[in-house]
Coordinates of C-alpha atoms in Angstrom, one line a residue:
M1 CA 13.0 -101.4 44.6
A2 CA 12.6 -99.2 47.3
I3 CA 14.7 -96.4 48.7
S4 CA 14.0 -95.2 51.7
K5 CA 15.8 -92.1 52.8
N6 CA 15.9 -92.8 57.1
V7 CA 15.6 -90.4 59.8
N8 CA 15.6 -90.8 63.0
N9 CA 13.3 -90.9 64.9
N10 CA 12.5 -90.8 68.7
N11 CA 8.9 -91.3 68.8
N12 CA 9.3 -90.4 72.9
N13 CA 10.3 -87.0 72.3
K14 CA 7.2 -85.0 71.1
K15 CA 8.8 -81.8 70.1
H16 CA 11.1 -83.5 67.4
H17 CA 8.9 -85.7 64.7
H18 CA 10.8 -87.3 62.1
H19 CA 9.6 -88.2 58.5
Q20 CA 10.3 -91.3 56.4
C21 CA 10.1 -90.3 52.7
Y22 CA 10.0 -92.9 50.1
I23 CA 10.8 -92.3 46.3
S24 CA 9.7 -95.0 44.0
V25 CA 12.5 -95.6 40.8
P26 CA 12.6 -98.4 38.4
S27 CA 15.6 -100.5 39.1
E28 CA 16.9 -100.0 35.2
I29 CA 17.5 -96.1 36.2
I30 CA 18.9 -97.4 39.7
N31 CA 21.5 -99.9 37.9
S32 CA 22.7 -97.0 35.4
L33 CA 23.4 -94.2 38.0
S34 CA 26.4 -94.0 39.8
S35 CA 26.5 -93.3 43.8
N36 CA 27.5 -89.8 43.4
S37 CA 24.4 -89.2 41.0
L38 CA 22.1 -90.9 43.4
Q39 CA 23.3 -88.6 46.1
S40 CA 22.2 -85.9 43.9
L41 CA 18.9 -87.1 43.7
L42 CA 18.5 -87.4 47.2
L43 CA 19.4 -83.9 48.4
S44 CA 17.6 -80.6 47.4
P45 CA 18.8 -77.9 45.5
K46 CA 21.3 -75.3 46.1
K47 CA 19.6 -71.5 46.2
P48 CA 21.5 -68.8 43.7
S49 CA 24.0 -66.5 45.1
S50 CA 23.2 -62.8 46.1
A51 CA 25.8 -61.3 43.4
S52 CA 24.2 -64.0 40.5
K53 CA 20.7 -62.4 41.3
T54 CA 22.2 -58.6 41.6
R55 CA 23.9 -59.1 38.0
S56 CA 20.7 -60.5 37.0
K57 CA 18.4 -57.3 38.3
V58 CA 20.7 -54.9 36.5
L59 CA 20.9 -56.6 33.1
K60 CA 16.9 -56.8 33.3
N61 CA 16.5 -53.1 34.3
P62 CA 15.5 -50.6 31.4
T63 CA 17.2 -47.9 32.8
T64 CA 20.5 -49.6 32.6
W65 CA 20.5 -50.4 28.7
F66 CA 19.2 -46.0 28.1
L67 CA 21.8 -44.8 30.2
F68 CA 24.3 -47.4 27.9
L69 CA 22.9 -46.0 24.6
F70 CA 23.1 -42.4 25.7
L71 CA 26.9 -42.6 26.5
C72 CA 27.2 -44.5 23.4
G73 CA 25.6 -41.3 21.7
F74 CA 28.0 -39.2 23.6
F75 CA 30.9 -40.5 22.4
V76 CA 30.0 -40.9 19.0
M77 CA 29.1 -36.7 19.3
L78 CA 32.1 -36.4 20.5
K79 CA 33.6 -38.0 17.7
M80 CA 32.4 -35.8 15.3
W81 CA 32.6 -32.4 16.5
Y82 CA 36.1 -32.3 18.1
N83 CA 37.8 -35.1 16.9
F84 CA 38.0 -36.7 20.5
D85 CA 39.2 -40.0 20.6
P86 CA 39.2 -41.3 24.6
F87 CA 42.1 -43.8 23.3
S88 CA 44.3 -41.2 22.4
P89 CA 47.3 -39.9 23.2
N90 CA 45.6 -36.5 22.9
P91 CA 42.2 -37.3 24.3
C92 CA 40.8 -33.8 24.4
G93 CA 41.7 -33.4 20.8
I94 CA 44.0 -31.0 21.3
I95 CA 46.6 -30.9 18.9
P96 CA 49.8 -29.3 19.4
Q97 CA 50.4 -26.1 17.2
K98 CA 52.9 -26.0 14.6
D99 CA 54.3 -23.0 12.6
S100 CA 52.0 -21.1 10.7
L101 CA 54.9 -21.0 7.9
S102 CA 55.2 -24.8 7.7
L103 CA 51.7 -25.4 6.7
I104 CA 52.6 -23.0 3.9
P105 CA 54.5 -25.0 0.8
N106 CA 57.7 -23.7 -0.1
G107 CA 57.5 -20.2 2.6
F108 CA 55.5 -17.1 2.6
S109 CA 55.6 -16.3 -1.0
E110 CA 53.8 -19.2 -2.5
F111 CA 51.4 -18.0 0.4
V112 CA 51.1 -14.3 -0.8
E113 CA 50.6 -15.9 -4.5
L114 CA 48.0 -18.1 -3.3
K115 CA 46.2 -15.4 -1.9
K116 CA 46.5 -13.0 -5.1
T117 CA 45.0 -15.9 -7.2
E118 CA 42.2 -16.3 -5.0
E119 CA 41.4 -12.8 -4.4
K120 CA 41.7 -12.5 -8.7
D121 CA 39.0 -15.2 -9.1
K122 CA 36.6 -13.6 -6.8
E123 CA 36.9 -10.1 -8.4
K124 CA 35.9 -12.6 -11.4
D125 CA 33.2 -13.9 -10.2
E126 CA 31.6 -10.6 -8.8
E127 CA 32.5 -9.0 -12.5
M128 CA 30.5 -11.4 -13.8
N129 CA 27.9 -11.5 -11.4
G130 CA 26.9 -7.5 -11.4
F131 CA 27.3 -7.9 -15.1
W132 CA 24.2 -10.1 -15.1
K133 CA 22.3 -8.1 -12.3
Q134 CA 19.1 -6.2 -13.0
P135 CA 19.4 -2.3 -12.4
D136 CA 16.8 -1.1 -9.2
G137 CA 15.2 1.5 -8.6
T138 CA 17.4 4.6 -6.5
K139 CA 14.5 7.2 -6.8
Y140 CA 12.1 7.3 -5.0
L141 CA 8.7 9.7 -5.3
V142 CA 6.5 10.2 -2.6
V143 CA 3.3 12.3 -3.2
V144 CA 0.5 13.5 -0.4
V145 CA -2.3 14.2 -2.0
S146 CA -5.1 16.2 -0.9
G147 CA -8.9 17.8 -1.8
G148 CA -11.9 15.8 -2.4
I149 CA -11.7 12.4 -3.7
N150 CA -11.7 13.7 -7.3
Q151 CA -9.5 16.4 -6.7
Q152 CA -7.2 13.5 -5.6
R153 CA -7.8 11.4 -8.5
N154 CA -6.3 14.2 -10.7
Q155 CA -2.9 14.6 -8.2
I156 CA -2.8 11.2 -8.4
V157 CA -2.2 11.2 -12.5
D158 CA 0.3 14.2 -12.1
A159 CA 1.9 12.0 -9.6
V160 CA 2.4 9.2 -11.9
V161 CA 3.4 11.4 -15.0
I162 CA 6.2 13.2 -12.7
A163 CA 7.7 9.5 -11.4
R164 CA 7.5 8.6 -15.0
I165 CA 9.9 11.9 -16.0
L166 CA 12.0 11.2 -12.9
G167 CA 12.3 7.5 -14.0
A168 CA 11.4 7.1 -10.2
A169 CA 10.0 4.5 -8.5
L170 CA 6.2 5.8 -6.8
V171 CA 5.0 5.0 -3.5
V172 CA 1.5 4.4 -3.3
P173 CA 0.3 8.4 -2.6
I174 CA -0.8 9.2 0.9
L175 CA -3.9 10.6 0.9
Q176 CA -4.4 13.4 3.3
V177 CA -7.1 13.9 6.0
N178 CA -9.9 15.9 4.4
V179 CA -10.4 19.3 6.6
I180 CA -13.6 19.8 5.5
W181 CA -15.4 16.1 5.1
G182 CA -12.5 14.4 8.2
D183 CA -12.8 11.5 6.1
E184 CA -9.6 9.3 6.9
S185 CA -9.7 6.9 3.8
E186 CA -6.5 5.3 2.7
F187 CA -5.5 4.4 -0.8
S188 CA -6.6 1.0 -0.6
D189 CA -9.9 1.9 1.0
I190 CA -10.6 3.9 -1.9
F191 CA -8.5 2.4 -5.1
D192 CA -7.7 -1.4 -5.7
V193 CA -4.1 -0.8 -5.1
D194 CA -3.0 -4.3 -7.3
H195 CA -4.9 -3.1 -9.9
F196 CA -3.0 0.3 -9.9
K197 CA 0.4 -1.4 -9.7
E198 CA -0.1 -4.2 -12.5
S199 CA -2.2 -1.2 -14.5
L200 CA 1.1 0.6 -14.4
A201 CA 3.8 -2.1 -14.3
D202 CA 5.5 -1.1 -17.9
D203 CA 5.1 3.1 -17.7
V204 CA 6.2 3.2 -13.7
R205 CA 7.1 1.0 -11.2
I206 CA 4.8 1.1 -8.0
I207 CA 5.8 0.0 -4.3
S208 CA 3.9 0.4 -1.3
S209 CA 6.4 1.5 1.0
L210 CA 9.7 2.7 0.7
P211 CA 12.9 -0.1 1.2
S212 CA 13.6 -0.4 4.6
N213 CA 17.3 1.5 4.1
H214 CA 14.9 4.4 3.2
L215 CA 12.4 4.3 6.2
M216 CA 14.8 6.5 8.6
S217 CA 16.4 8.5 6.4
R218 CA 15.0 12.5 6.3
P219 CA 13.4 13.1 2.0
V220 CA 13.5 16.2 0.1
E221 CA 10.6 18.0 0.4
E222 CA 8.6 20.2 -2.4
K223 CA 6.0 22.1 -0.7
H224 CA 5.8 25.1 -3.4
T225 CA 5.7 23.6 -7.5
P226 CA 4.3 26.5 -9.4
L227 CA 1.6 25.8 -11.8
H228 CA 1.7 24.7 -15.0
V229 CA 5.6 23.1 -15.0
S230 CA 6.8 21.6 -17.8
P231 CA 9.0 18.2 -17.9
Q232 CA 11.9 19.9 -18.4
W233 CA 11.5 22.4 -15.4
I234 CA 10.5 18.8 -13.5
R235 CA 14.2 17.4 -14.4
A236 CA 16.1 20.4 -13.7
R237 CA 14.6 21.4 -10.7
Y238 CA 14.1 17.8 -9.0
L239 CA 16.1 15.1 -11.1
K240 CA 19.5 16.6 -11.1
R241 CA 19.3 18.1 -7.4
V242 CA 18.0 15.0 -6.0
I243 CA 20.8 12.7 -7.3
T244 CA 23.5 14.8 -7.9
E245 CA 23.6 17.5 -5.3
S246 CA 23.9 15.3 -2.5
V247 CA 24.4 17.3 0.6
I248 CA 26.7 16.0 3.6
R249 CA 25.7 16.5 6.8
F250 CA 27.6 15.7 10.1
K251 CA 26.2 14.2 13.0
T252 CA 27.4 15.7 15.9
H253 CA 27.7 15.4 19.6
N254 CA 27.4 19.5 19.9
V255 CA 26.1 20.7 16.4
R256 CA 26.2 24.1 16.4
N257 CA 30.2 24.2 17.3
W258 CA 31.0 21.5 14.1
K259 CA 32.9 24.3 12.2
N260 CA 35.3 25.4 15.1
S261 CA 36.3 21.4 15.9
N262 CA 36.9 18.7 13.4
E263 CA 36.8 16.0 16.2
N264 CA 33.0 16.6 16.5
C265 CA 32.5 14.8 13.1
K266 CA 31.8 11.4 14.5
Y267 CA 30.2 10.2 11.1
F268 CA 28.6 11.4 8.1
E269 CA 25.7 10.3 6.6
T270 CA 24.4 11.5 2.4
V271 CA 21.2 13.4 2.4
T272 CA 19.8 15.2 -0.1
D273 CA 18.1 18.8 -0.7
I274 CA 17.2 20.7 -3.6
N275 CA 17.5 24.4 -1.7
Y276 CA 20.4 25.6 -4.0
G277 CA 21.2 28.2 -0.5
I278 CA 22.8 24.7 1.0
I279 CA 25.0 23.9 -1.7
G280 CA 26.3 27.3 -2.8
S281 CA 28.8 27.6 -5.0
H282 CA 31.0 24.7 -4.5
G283 CA 29.1 22.3 -7.4
S284 CA 31.1 19.5 -6.9
Q285 CA 34.3 20.5 -5.4
N286 CA 34.9 19.5 -1.4
V287 CA 32.5 20.5 0.8
Y288 CA 32.6 21.4 4.2
G289 CA 36.9 20.5 4.4
S290 CA 35.7 17.0 4.5
G291 CA 37.8 15.5 1.9
L292 CA 35.2 13.5 0.4
N293 CA 34.0 14.8 -3.3
V294 CA 30.0 15.1 -3.7
S295 CA 29.4 13.8 -7.0
H296 CA 30.8 10.3 -6.2
M297 CA 28.6 10.3 -2.8
K298 CA 25.3 7.8 -2.3
R299 CA 23.8 8.8 -5.4
E300 CA 19.9 7.5 -3.8
G301 CA 17.1 10.0 -2.4
V302 CA 13.6 10.1 -1.5
L303 CA 11.5 13.1 -3.1
L304 CA 8.5 14.3 -1.1
L305 CA 6.1 16.4 -3.1
R306 CA 2.6 18.0 -1.5
G307 CA 0.2 20.1 -3.5
L308 CA 0.3 18.9 -7.0
D309 CA -3.1 20.4 -7.8
S310 CA -2.7 22.3 -11.3
R311 CA 1.0 22.0 -11.0
L312 CA 2.5 20.0 -14.3
S313 CA 1.2 21.4 -17.5
K314 CA -1.7 20.2 -19.3
D315 CA 0.8 20.4 -22.5
L316 CA 2.9 17.2 -22.7
P317 CA 4.3 15.3 -24.8
S318 CA 2.2 12.9 -26.7
D319 CA 3.4 9.8 -25.0
L320 CA 2.6 11.7 -21.6
Q321 CA -0.7 12.9 -22.4
K322 CA -1.8 8.9 -23.1
L323 CA -0.3 8.3 -19.8
R324 CA -2.2 10.6 -17.9
C325 CA -5.1 8.9 -19.9
K326 CA -4.2 5.1 -19.1
V327 CA -4.4 6.3 -15.0
A328 CA -7.3 8.3 -15.1
F329 CA -9.4 5.8 -17.1
H330 CA -7.6 2.2 -16.4
A331 CA -5.7 2.3 -13.4
L332 CA -7.8 4.2 -10.4
R333 CA -10.4 1.8 -10.5
F334 CA -12.3 2.2 -7.3
A335 CA -12.4 -1.1 -4.5
P336 CA -14.3 -4.0 -5.2
P337 CA -16.8 -3.2 -2.6
I338 CA -17.5 -0.1 -3.5
R339 CA -17.7 -1.2 -7.5
E340 CA -19.9 -3.8 -6.5
L341 CA -22.6 -1.2 -4.4
G342 CA -22.0 1.2 -7.2
N343 CA -23.1 -1.4 -10.1
K344 CA -25.9 -2.6 -7.9
L345 CA -27.5 1.5 -7.8
T346 CA -26.7 1.8 -11.3
E347 CA -29.2 -1.6 -11.8
R348 CA -31.7 -0.3 -9.6
M349 CA -32.3 3.4 -11.4
R350 CA -31.9 1.9 -15.0
S351 CA -34.3 -1.2 -14.2
K352 CA -37.4 1.0 -15.1
G353 CA -36.0 3.0 -17.9
P354 CA -32.9 5.5 -18.8
Y355 CA -31.9 8.4 -16.3
L356 CA -30.3 11.1 -15.9
A357 CA -27.5 12.3 -13.5
L358 CA -27.5 15.1 -12.2
H359 CA -24.4 16.3 -9.8
L360 CA -25.9 19.0 -7.5
R361 CA -23.3 21.6 -6.2
M362 CA -24.7 22.9 -3.7
E363 CA -23.0 22.2 -0.1
K364 CA -22.0 25.0 2.0
D365 CA -18.5 24.3 1.0
V366 CA -19.1 25.7 -2.4
W367 CA -21.1 28.7 -1.7
V368 CA -18.3 29.6 0.6
R369 CA -15.7 28.5 -2.2
T370 CA -17.8 30.4 -5.0
G371 CA -18.6 33.4 -3.4
C372 CA -22.2 33.6 -4.4
L373 CA -25.5 32.9 -1.9
P374 CA -28.0 29.9 -2.2
G375 CA -31.2 32.1 -2.2
L376 CA -32.6 30.5 -0.2
S377 CA -33.3 32.7 2.6
R378 CA -31.7 35.7 4.2
E379 CA -31.0 33.4 7.0
Y380 CA -28.8 31.0 4.9
D381 CA -27.2 33.9 2.7
E382 CA -25.7 35.7 6.0
I383 CA -24.7 32.0 7.3
I384 CA -22.7 32.0 3.9
Q385 CA -21.2 35.7 4.4
N386 CA -20.2 34.8 7.7
E387 CA -18.4 32.4 6.7
R388 CA -16.6 33.7 4.2
K389 CA -15.4 36.9 6.1
R390 CA -14.1 34.1 8.4
R391 CA -12.2 32.3 6.7
P392 CA -11.0 34.7 3.3
E393 CA -8.7 31.9 2.1
L394 CA -11.2 29.7 1.1
L395 CA -13.0 32.2 -1.4
T396 CA -11.2 30.6 -5.0
S397 CA -11.9 33.0 -7.5
R398 CA -12.1 37.2 -7.9
S399 CA -12.4 38.2 -4.4
N400 CA -13.4 41.5 -6.3
M401 CA -16.5 40.8 -7.6
T402 CA -20.4 41.0 -6.2
Y403 CA -22.5 38.5 -5.9
H404 CA -24.7 39.6 -8.2
D405 CA -21.5 40.0 -10.4
R406 CA -21.0 36.7 -10.4
K407 CA -24.1 35.5 -11.3
L408 CA -24.2 37.1 -14.0
A409 CA -20.7 35.9 -15.2
G410 CA -22.2 32.5 -14.7
L411 CA -19.8 31.8 -12.1
C412 CA -22.6 30.3 -9.1
P413 CA -23.6 27.3 -9.4
L414 CA -27.5 26.3 -10.9
N415 CA -29.8 25.2 -8.1
A416 CA -31.6 22.5 -9.0
L417 CA -34.5 23.4 -10.5
E418 CA -32.4 25.7 -13.0
A419 CA -30.2 22.4 -13.5
L420 CA -33.3 20.4 -14.6
K421 CA -35.2 23.2 -17.1
S422 CA -31.8 23.1 -18.6
S423 CA -31.6 19.7 -19.4
R424 CA -35.2 19.4 -20.6
V425 CA -35.3 16.4 -18.5
P426 CA -39.1 14.8 -19.1
K427 CA -40.7 15.6 -15.9
N428 CA -41.8 11.7 -15.7
G429 CA -37.7 11.0 -15.7
R430 CA -36.0 8.8 -13.5
I431 CA -32.9 11.6 -12.4
F432 CA -30.5 10.2 -10.2
W433 CA -28.7 13.3 -8.0
A434 CA -25.1 13.0 -7.0
G435 CA -23.4 15.2 -4.1
G436 CA -23.4 15.9 -0.5
T437 CA -26.3 17.4 1.5
P438 CA -27.3 20.8 0.7
L439 CA -27.3 23.7 2.7
G440 CA -30.4 23.5 4.3
G441 CA -30.9 19.6 4.5
R442 CA -33.1 17.4 2.2
D443 CA -35.9 20.3 2.5
T444 CA -34.6 22.5 0.0
L445 CA -35.0 19.9 -2.5
L446 CA -39.0 19.7 -1.7
P447 CA -40.1 21.6 -4.6
L448 CA -38.2 20.3 -7.0
E449 CA -39.3 16.1 -5.9
T450 CA -43.0 17.3 -6.1
E451 CA -42.2 18.6 -9.5
F452 CA -39.9 15.9 -10.9
P453 CA -41.7 12.1 -8.7
H454 CA -38.8 10.4 -9.9
F455 CA -35.7 12.2 -7.8
Y456 CA -33.4 9.7 -6.0
N457 CA -29.7 9.6 -4.6
K458 CA -27.6 7.2 -3.5
E459 CA -29.7 6.9 0.6
D460 CA -32.7 6.3 -1.6
L461 CA -31.8 3.9 -3.3
G462 CA -29.4 1.4 -1.4
L463 CA -30.1 -0.5 1.6
A464 CA -29.4 0.7 5.1
E465 CA -26.4 -2.3 5.7
E466 CA -25.4 -1.6 2.6
L467 CA -24.3 2.5 2.8
E468 CA -23.6 1.8 6.7
P469 CA -20.1 1.0 6.4
F470 CA -19.1 3.5 3.9
A471 CA -21.5 6.3 6.2
K472 CA -18.8 8.2 7.4
K473 CA -16.6 7.8 4.6
A474 CA -17.3 11.1 2.2
S475 CA -14.6 10.1 -0.5
I476 CA -16.2 6.5 -1.1
M477 CA -20.0 7.6 -1.1
A478 CA -18.5 10.5 -3.5
A479 CA -17.1 7.5 -5.4
I480 CA -20.2 5.7 -5.5
D481 CA -22.1 8.8 -7.0
Y482 CA -19.0 9.1 -10.0
I483 CA -20.2 5.2 -10.5
V484 CA -23.7 5.5 -10.8
S485 CA -23.0 9.1 -12.8
E486 CA -20.4 7.9 -15.4
N487 CA -23.1 5.0 -16.2
S488 CA -26.0 7.3 -16.6
D489 CA -27.9 7.6 -19.9
V490 CA -27.4 11.2 -19.6
F491 CA -25.1 13.4 -17.2
M492 CA -25.1 16.6 -16.2
A493 CA -23.4 19.1 -13.6
S494 CA -25.1 22.2 -12.1
H495 CA -21.3 23.5 -11.7
G496 CA -17.9 23.0 -12.9
G497 CA -15.3 21.0 -10.3
N498 CA -13.0 17.8 -10.4
M499 CA -16.1 15.7 -10.3
G500 CA -17.8 17.2 -13.7
H501 CA -14.9 17.3 -15.4
A502 CA -13.4 14.2 -14.9
I503 CA -17.2 12.2 -15.7
Q504 CA -16.6 14.1 -18.9
G505 CA -13.7 13.1 -20.3
H506 CA -14.2 9.6 -18.6
R507 CA -18.1 9.4 -21.0
A508 CA -16.0 11.1 -23.8
Y509 CA -13.5 8.5 -23.7
A510 CA -15.6 6.0 -23.3
G511 CA -17.6 6.7 -26.2
H512 CA -19.0 10.3 -26.0
K513 CA -22.2 9.1 -24.3
K514 CA -24.2 12.2 -24.1
T515 CA -23.3 15.0 -21.6
I516 CA -24.8 18.6 -21.1
T517 CA -22.7 21.3 -20.0
P518 CA -25.2 24.1 -19.8
N519 CA -24.5 27.3 -20.7
K520 CA -24.8 29.4 -17.5
R521 CA -24.1 32.7 -19.0
Q522 CA -26.9 32.9 -21.4
M523 CA -29.1 30.9 -20.1
L524 CA -29.6 33.4 -17.1
S525 CA -31.9 36.1 -18.8
Y526 CA -34.3 33.7 -19.9
F527 CA -34.4 32.1 -16.3
L528 CA -35.3 35.5 -15.2
N529 CA -38.2 36.4 -17.8
T530 CA -40.8 35.1 -15.9
S531 CA -43.6 36.1 -19.6
L532 CA -42.0 32.8 -21.3
Q533 CA -44.0 29.9 -22.1
E534 CA -42.5 26.6 -21.3
S535 CA -42.3 25.3 -24.6
E536 CA -40.6 28.6 -26.2
F537 CA -38.4 28.1 -23.0
N538 CA -37.2 25.0 -23.3
K539 CA -36.7 25.4 -27.5
I540 CA -34.5 28.4 -26.4
I541 CA -32.7 26.2 -24.2
L542 CA -32.3 23.4 -27.0
G543 CA -30.4 26.0 -29.1
L544 CA -28.1 27.2 -26.5
H545 CA -27.3 23.9 -25.9
R546 CA -27.4 21.7 -29.4
D547 CA -23.5 21.8 -29.4
S548 CA -23.1 20.9 -26.0
M549 CA -24.3 17.7 -25.5
G550 CA -20.8 15.4 -25.3
Q551 CA -20.1 15.8 -28.9
P552 CA -16.3 15.2 -29.8
E553 CA -14.1 18.2 -29.6
L554 CA -10.6 18.1 -29.9
R555 CA -8.2 19.4 -27.2
M556 CA -6.3 21.2 -28.9
S557 CA -9.0 24.0 -30.0
K558 CA -8.3 25.7 -26.8
A559 CA -5.0 26.4 -24.9
G560 CA -4.6 24.7 -21.8
R561 CA -7.3 22.1 -21.9
D562 CA -6.4 18.8 -20.0
V563 CA -6.4 16.0 -22.1
T564 CA -8.6 13.8 -19.1
K565 CA -11.5 16.2 -19.8
F566 CA -10.8 16.2 -23.4
P567 CA -9.3 12.3 -24.8
I568 CA -9.6 13.5 -28.0
P569 CA -7.1 12.7 -30.0
E570 CA -4.2 11.7 -27.9
C571 CA -6.3 9.3 -25.9
M572 CA -8.2 7.9 -28.7
R573 CA -7.5 4.1 -30.0
N574 CA -8.8 1.9 -32.7
D575 CA -7.6 -1.1 -30.7
S576 CA -8.1 -2.2 -27.2
S577 CA -4.8 -3.5 -26.5
Y578 CA -4.5 -0.3 -24.2

């Protein structure tokens, strides 16, 4: 059966064309459909309305969902932070204030009792915590050491001992710029700081710098410590004053008129001073009418010491003598780069047999300080004499003696040839000479190098790239000399001095390695006697130094001996726990 949809067709009118469409449907379906259903098949579907389209677009847009989630999160945060409830009677979270007493159970008296109980509990907790709290060092010692490296070493040793006597924490020593050499090396450039701290951890607390609360405070400064002071003097001089004799200094807008106007005293600070003129006879009474007791002031202090060379007594209690050796021979270890290069040069010297280390004291400043003349030529002698007149303060001993008298008294350094002849080293022996450039330069040593062909110093043994980082650092170059000399088979110094004494003590501590101490006073006459045969001269020199080869020697055999030069008996132990 066919259903047709007739559309009026006027064949005469060409502008309007009417078409007939046919849909074939089985008769069984036609019978089962109602008229309405059949009509719906014949009609075209309706287009959706514009409102439906808009709602569909909004729901499908991602921005809509993002805005919805943002608002939800925003309300959740308000709820958490401000107890915000948009549907409550107070949507902004404002709660009506109540009378403060209404929050206190049973009125004000119970509130006061509650507060007292809380304060007592707090005090009890603080008391318990205070009992278990470890003590902290409140006194700090700052030292500025000067001179050459070995002079600085001696002052550092004394600084550690003084810190131990005072019970103070020692700030890592400050190395003053060397006026002669112009060396600006710091402690960490020369010494192993970590090893220094660890080695002395059981003896003295060592810190790298002052705590932040002391950086702006003005330390007590002592510039003129007497020679050879005792521990009792140090405690009386420094400890009592630094801790208990605190002086109140007022910071005012008009310092000059502080006596006439108490209104200028806006605030005060506690500082320390060791000058009796400041405290006077006030003792611990109220000072300057402040109404504060000095003994109740803050007991903290920073002590600054300068010029410690030979200030501490050489005769100390046994425990402090051991501490001196511990610092000198253990704690003051050179920095790793210096040790590495020093050990390399030692190996190169020893690669072809044993060697003698000779510390030559022939620099310009040595001749000026000793009052002696180098004897190289009239020109160089005049240079030394003019420098001594220009700077008389450099002369360190007996200014009333002439050069000739000094020479006869054994107060002048040996020249290189005299030193080697007195050591009786074989002509083919290997010799390492330590020290700065001699007056007149390396050319002054040419006669010596001709007689002793195996004559080297660190510049001869080290490569240019190895020495270049330390080229302008005299203290580090001296440290390299120290290592090679201390490791030598035989050591000898042409003159005394800090390095010779330090190495002599170090070698004695390490097992009494051979160290020749030349008897300059008795040798001089034999040097002047040109008629002596070499064999006879050597025999005489051997007899003069038979007991000066580094044999064990008790420190107490002579008064005033330094334990770092004569470590027996205080610093010699049978075990290795030191």
